[in-house]
Short mmCIF file of C-alpha atoms in Angstrom, two decimals:
data_model
loop_
_atom_site.label_atom_id
_atom_site.label_comp_id
_atom_site.label_asym_id
_atom_site.label_seq_id
_atom_site.Cartn_x
_atom_site.Cartn_y
_atom_site.Cartn_z
CA MET Q 1 72.69 248.45 110.49
CA ASP Q 2 73.67 248.43 106.81
CA ILE Q 3 75.98 245.48 106.19
CA THR Q 4 77.00 246.93 102.83
CA ARG Q 5 78.84 249.88 104.40
CA GLY Q 6 82.23 250.33 106.05
CA ARG Q 7 82.84 248.65 109.37
CA TRP Q 8 79.54 246.76 109.24
CA ARG Q 9 80.65 245.12 106.00
CA LEU Q 10 83.96 244.06 107.50
CA ALA Q 11 82.25 242.79 110.67
CA PHE Q 12 79.65 240.89 108.62
CA LEU Q 13 82.36 239.35 106.44
CA ALA Q 14 84.42 238.31 109.48
CA VAL Q 15 81.46 236.77 111.32
CA MET Q 16 80.26 234.89 108.22
CA LEU Q 17 83.73 233.60 107.36
CA ILE Q 18 84.48 232.49 110.91
CA THR Q 19 81.06 230.84 111.27
CA CYS Q 20 80.97 229.07 107.90
CA VAL Q 21 84.61 228.01 107.82
CA GLY Q 22 84.49 227.02 111.49
CA CYS Q 23 81.39 224.85 111.01
CA ASP Q 24 82.86 223.33 107.86
CA GLN Q 25 86.18 222.44 109.46
CA ALA Q 26 84.58 221.19 112.69
CA THR Q 27 82.18 218.89 110.83
CA LYS Q 28 84.99 217.59 108.62
CA GLN Q 29 87.03 216.75 111.71
CA LEU Q 30 84.01 214.93 113.15
CA ALA Q 31 83.72 212.99 109.88
CA ILE Q 32 87.40 212.02 110.05
CA ASP Q 33 87.13 211.00 113.71
CA HIS Q 34 83.82 209.11 113.53
CA LEU Q 35 83.04 208.15 109.92
CA LYS Q 36 86.36 207.25 108.31
CA GLY Q 37 86.53 203.50 107.81
CA THR Q 38 82.87 202.92 108.66
CA PRO Q 39 80.01 202.03 106.29
CA PRO Q 40 77.50 204.72 105.26
CA GLN Q 41 74.77 205.43 107.80
CA SER Q 42 71.25 206.08 106.49
CA TYR Q 43 68.50 208.13 108.09
CA PHE Q 44 64.87 208.99 107.25
CA GLY Q 45 64.37 205.99 104.98
CA ASP Q 46 67.72 206.56 103.22
CA LEU Q 47 66.82 210.15 102.32
CA PHE Q 48 69.92 211.31 104.21
CA ARG Q 49 73.24 209.47 104.44
CA ILE Q 50 76.47 210.27 106.16
CA GLN Q 51 79.52 208.61 104.70
CA TYR Q 52 83.17 209.49 104.67
CA ALA Q 53 84.71 210.36 101.30
CA GLU Q 54 87.95 211.98 100.18
CA ASN Q 55 87.40 213.96 97.00
CA PRO Q 56 90.55 214.71 94.98
CA GLY Q 57 88.49 216.67 92.44
CA ALA Q 58 86.13 219.59 92.43
CA PHE Q 59 82.32 219.54 92.55
CA LEU Q 60 81.07 216.01 91.75
CA SER Q 61 84.71 214.88 91.53
CA LEU Q 62 85.35 216.90 88.36
CA ALA Q 63 89.08 216.90 87.51
CA ALA Q 64 89.71 214.02 89.94
CA ASN Q 65 91.46 212.03 87.22
CA LEU Q 66 93.90 214.78 86.29
CA PRO Q 67 97.55 214.27 87.22
CA GLU Q 68 98.36 215.48 90.75
CA ASP Q 69 100.36 218.49 89.48
CA ALA Q 70 97.51 219.62 87.23
CA ARG Q 71 95.01 219.24 90.07
CA PHE Q 72 97.26 221.32 92.32
CA TRP Q 73 97.48 224.16 89.80
CA LEU Q 74 93.79 224.06 88.93
CA LEU Q 75 92.15 223.29 92.26
CA THR Q 76 94.56 224.99 94.66
CA VAL Q 77 96.39 227.79 92.85
CA ALA Q 78 93.66 228.88 90.40
CA ASN Q 79 91.01 228.47 93.09
CA SER Q 80 93.08 230.65 95.46
CA LEU Q 81 93.24 233.38 92.82
CA VAL Q 82 89.47 233.22 92.25
CA LEU Q 83 88.84 233.42 96.00
CA LEU Q 84 91.24 236.36 96.27
CA PHE Q 85 89.33 238.11 93.47
CA VAL Q 86 85.96 237.47 95.17
CA GLY Q 87 87.40 238.68 98.49
CA VAL Q 88 88.64 241.90 96.90
CA ILE Q 89 85.23 242.49 95.30
CA VAL Q 90 83.48 241.92 98.62
CA LEU Q 91 85.82 244.30 100.45
CA VAL Q 92 86.34 247.03 97.85
CA ARG Q 93 83.24 247.40 95.70
CA LYS Q 94 80.95 249.98 97.26
CA ASP Q 95 77.97 249.32 94.97
CA ILE Q 96 77.25 245.74 96.07
CA ASP Q 97 73.70 245.30 97.32
CA ARG Q 98 72.94 243.35 100.48
CA MET Q 99 71.88 240.07 98.82
CA SER Q 100 74.90 239.99 96.50
CA LEU Q 101 77.18 240.66 99.46
CA ILE Q 102 75.63 237.78 101.39
CA ALA Q 103 75.84 235.49 98.35
CA LEU Q 104 79.47 236.32 97.57
CA THR Q 105 80.39 235.90 101.23
CA PHE Q 106 78.84 232.40 101.27
CA ILE Q 107 80.80 231.52 98.11
CA LEU Q 108 84.00 232.92 99.60
CA ALA Q 109 83.52 231.09 102.91
CA GLY Q 110 82.78 227.77 101.23
CA GLY Q 111 85.72 228.17 98.91
CA VAL Q 112 88.04 228.94 101.82
CA GLY Q 113 86.76 225.90 103.73
CA ASN Q 114 87.53 223.55 100.85
CA LEU Q 115 90.83 225.29 100.12
CA ILE Q 116 91.94 224.63 103.70
CA ASP Q 117 91.38 220.92 103.04
CA ARG Q 118 93.34 221.02 99.78
CA MET Q 119 96.27 222.66 101.54
CA THR Q 120 96.25 220.50 104.70
CA THR Q 121 95.21 216.98 103.67
CA GLN Q 122 97.40 214.32 102.14
CA ASN Q 123 97.19 214.49 98.33
CA GLY Q 124 95.11 217.69 98.47
CA VAL Q 125 91.73 216.02 98.92
CA VAL Q 126 88.55 217.60 100.26
CA ILE Q 127 86.68 215.75 103.01
CA ASP Q 128 83.03 215.07 102.11
CA PHE Q 129 80.46 213.25 104.23
CA LEU Q 130 76.86 214.21 103.38
CA ASN Q 131 74.58 212.64 100.78
CA LEU Q 132 70.90 213.17 99.95
CA GLY Q 133 68.59 211.26 97.66
CA ILE Q 134 65.72 208.95 97.00
CA GLY Q 135 66.51 205.49 95.69
CA GLY Q 136 69.05 205.69 92.89
CA LEU Q 137 68.60 209.45 92.50
CA ARG Q 138 71.24 210.86 94.82
CA THR Q 139 73.47 213.88 95.13
CA GLY Q 140 77.20 213.53 95.15
CA VAL Q 141 78.81 213.36 98.57
CA PHE Q 142 79.31 216.92 99.83
CA ASN Q 143 80.18 218.99 102.90
CA VAL Q 144 79.22 222.21 104.70
CA ALA Q 145 81.52 224.30 102.47
CA ASP Q 146 79.72 222.94 99.40
CA MET Q 147 76.39 223.94 100.96
CA ALA Q 148 77.68 227.49 101.49
CA ILE Q 149 78.91 227.72 97.89
CA THR Q 150 75.60 226.36 96.57
CA ALA Q 151 73.60 228.76 98.76
CA GLY Q 152 75.70 231.65 97.45
CA PHE Q 153 75.12 230.70 93.82
CA LEU Q 154 71.39 230.20 94.41
CA LEU Q 155 71.17 233.65 96.01
CA LEU Q 156 72.95 235.14 92.98
CA LEU Q 157 70.69 233.49 90.38
CA PRO Q 158 67.97 236.17 90.45
CA PHE Q 159 70.62 238.82 89.75
CA VAL Q 160 72.06 236.86 86.84
CA PHE Q 161 68.69 236.49 85.15
CA ARG Q 162 67.34 239.91 86.11
CA ARG Q 163 66.64 242.05 83.10
CA SER Q 164 68.28 245.42 82.96
CA GLU Q 165 65.94 248.17 84.10
CA GLU Q 166 67.40 250.55 81.56
CA PRO Q 167 66.55 249.84 77.91
CA ALA Q 168 69.50 249.18 75.66
CA THR Q 169 70.31 252.02 73.31
CA VAL Q 170 71.97 251.86 69.94
CA ALA Q 171 74.54 254.51 69.20
CA ASN Q 172 73.62 256.78 66.30
CA THR Q 173 76.40 256.47 63.77
CA GLY Q 174 74.91 259.02 61.41
CA THR Q 175 74.61 256.59 58.52
#
């Protein structure tokens, strides 16, 4: 089975999107039902916390202080366009290798999960509920969609820093 070809690609994309977005939305609903209004709960010597948070911004609450209209255009409309672009690349480009396809699908799934929150919650917030850290060194509060996006970017890193296998050539201008 080659997930980079034809029907297998579409099936892979559908299964990954349904699985990632489904897990993201289900865990967010659990957070709303069981964590909202409760104090943070710590596990494993405070290495892992679950706590309900509504994030009006992007990653690490970036853009949270922008006016609501600006946040809508940046975090909902612009984000939708980026996700549409990634989706088209995943569906149309025939030269995507397996790891890049997996990475882009994780990014797409995570982005869709958070976009659903922005479009369905009051004030366009994203529901976050996970936190990791030791002492004062902690992550921001995040969710399953954020984990998918992060996994996708981490899988893409080797491709970003990979050196071209073909040496660069300089055009001969005849001078």
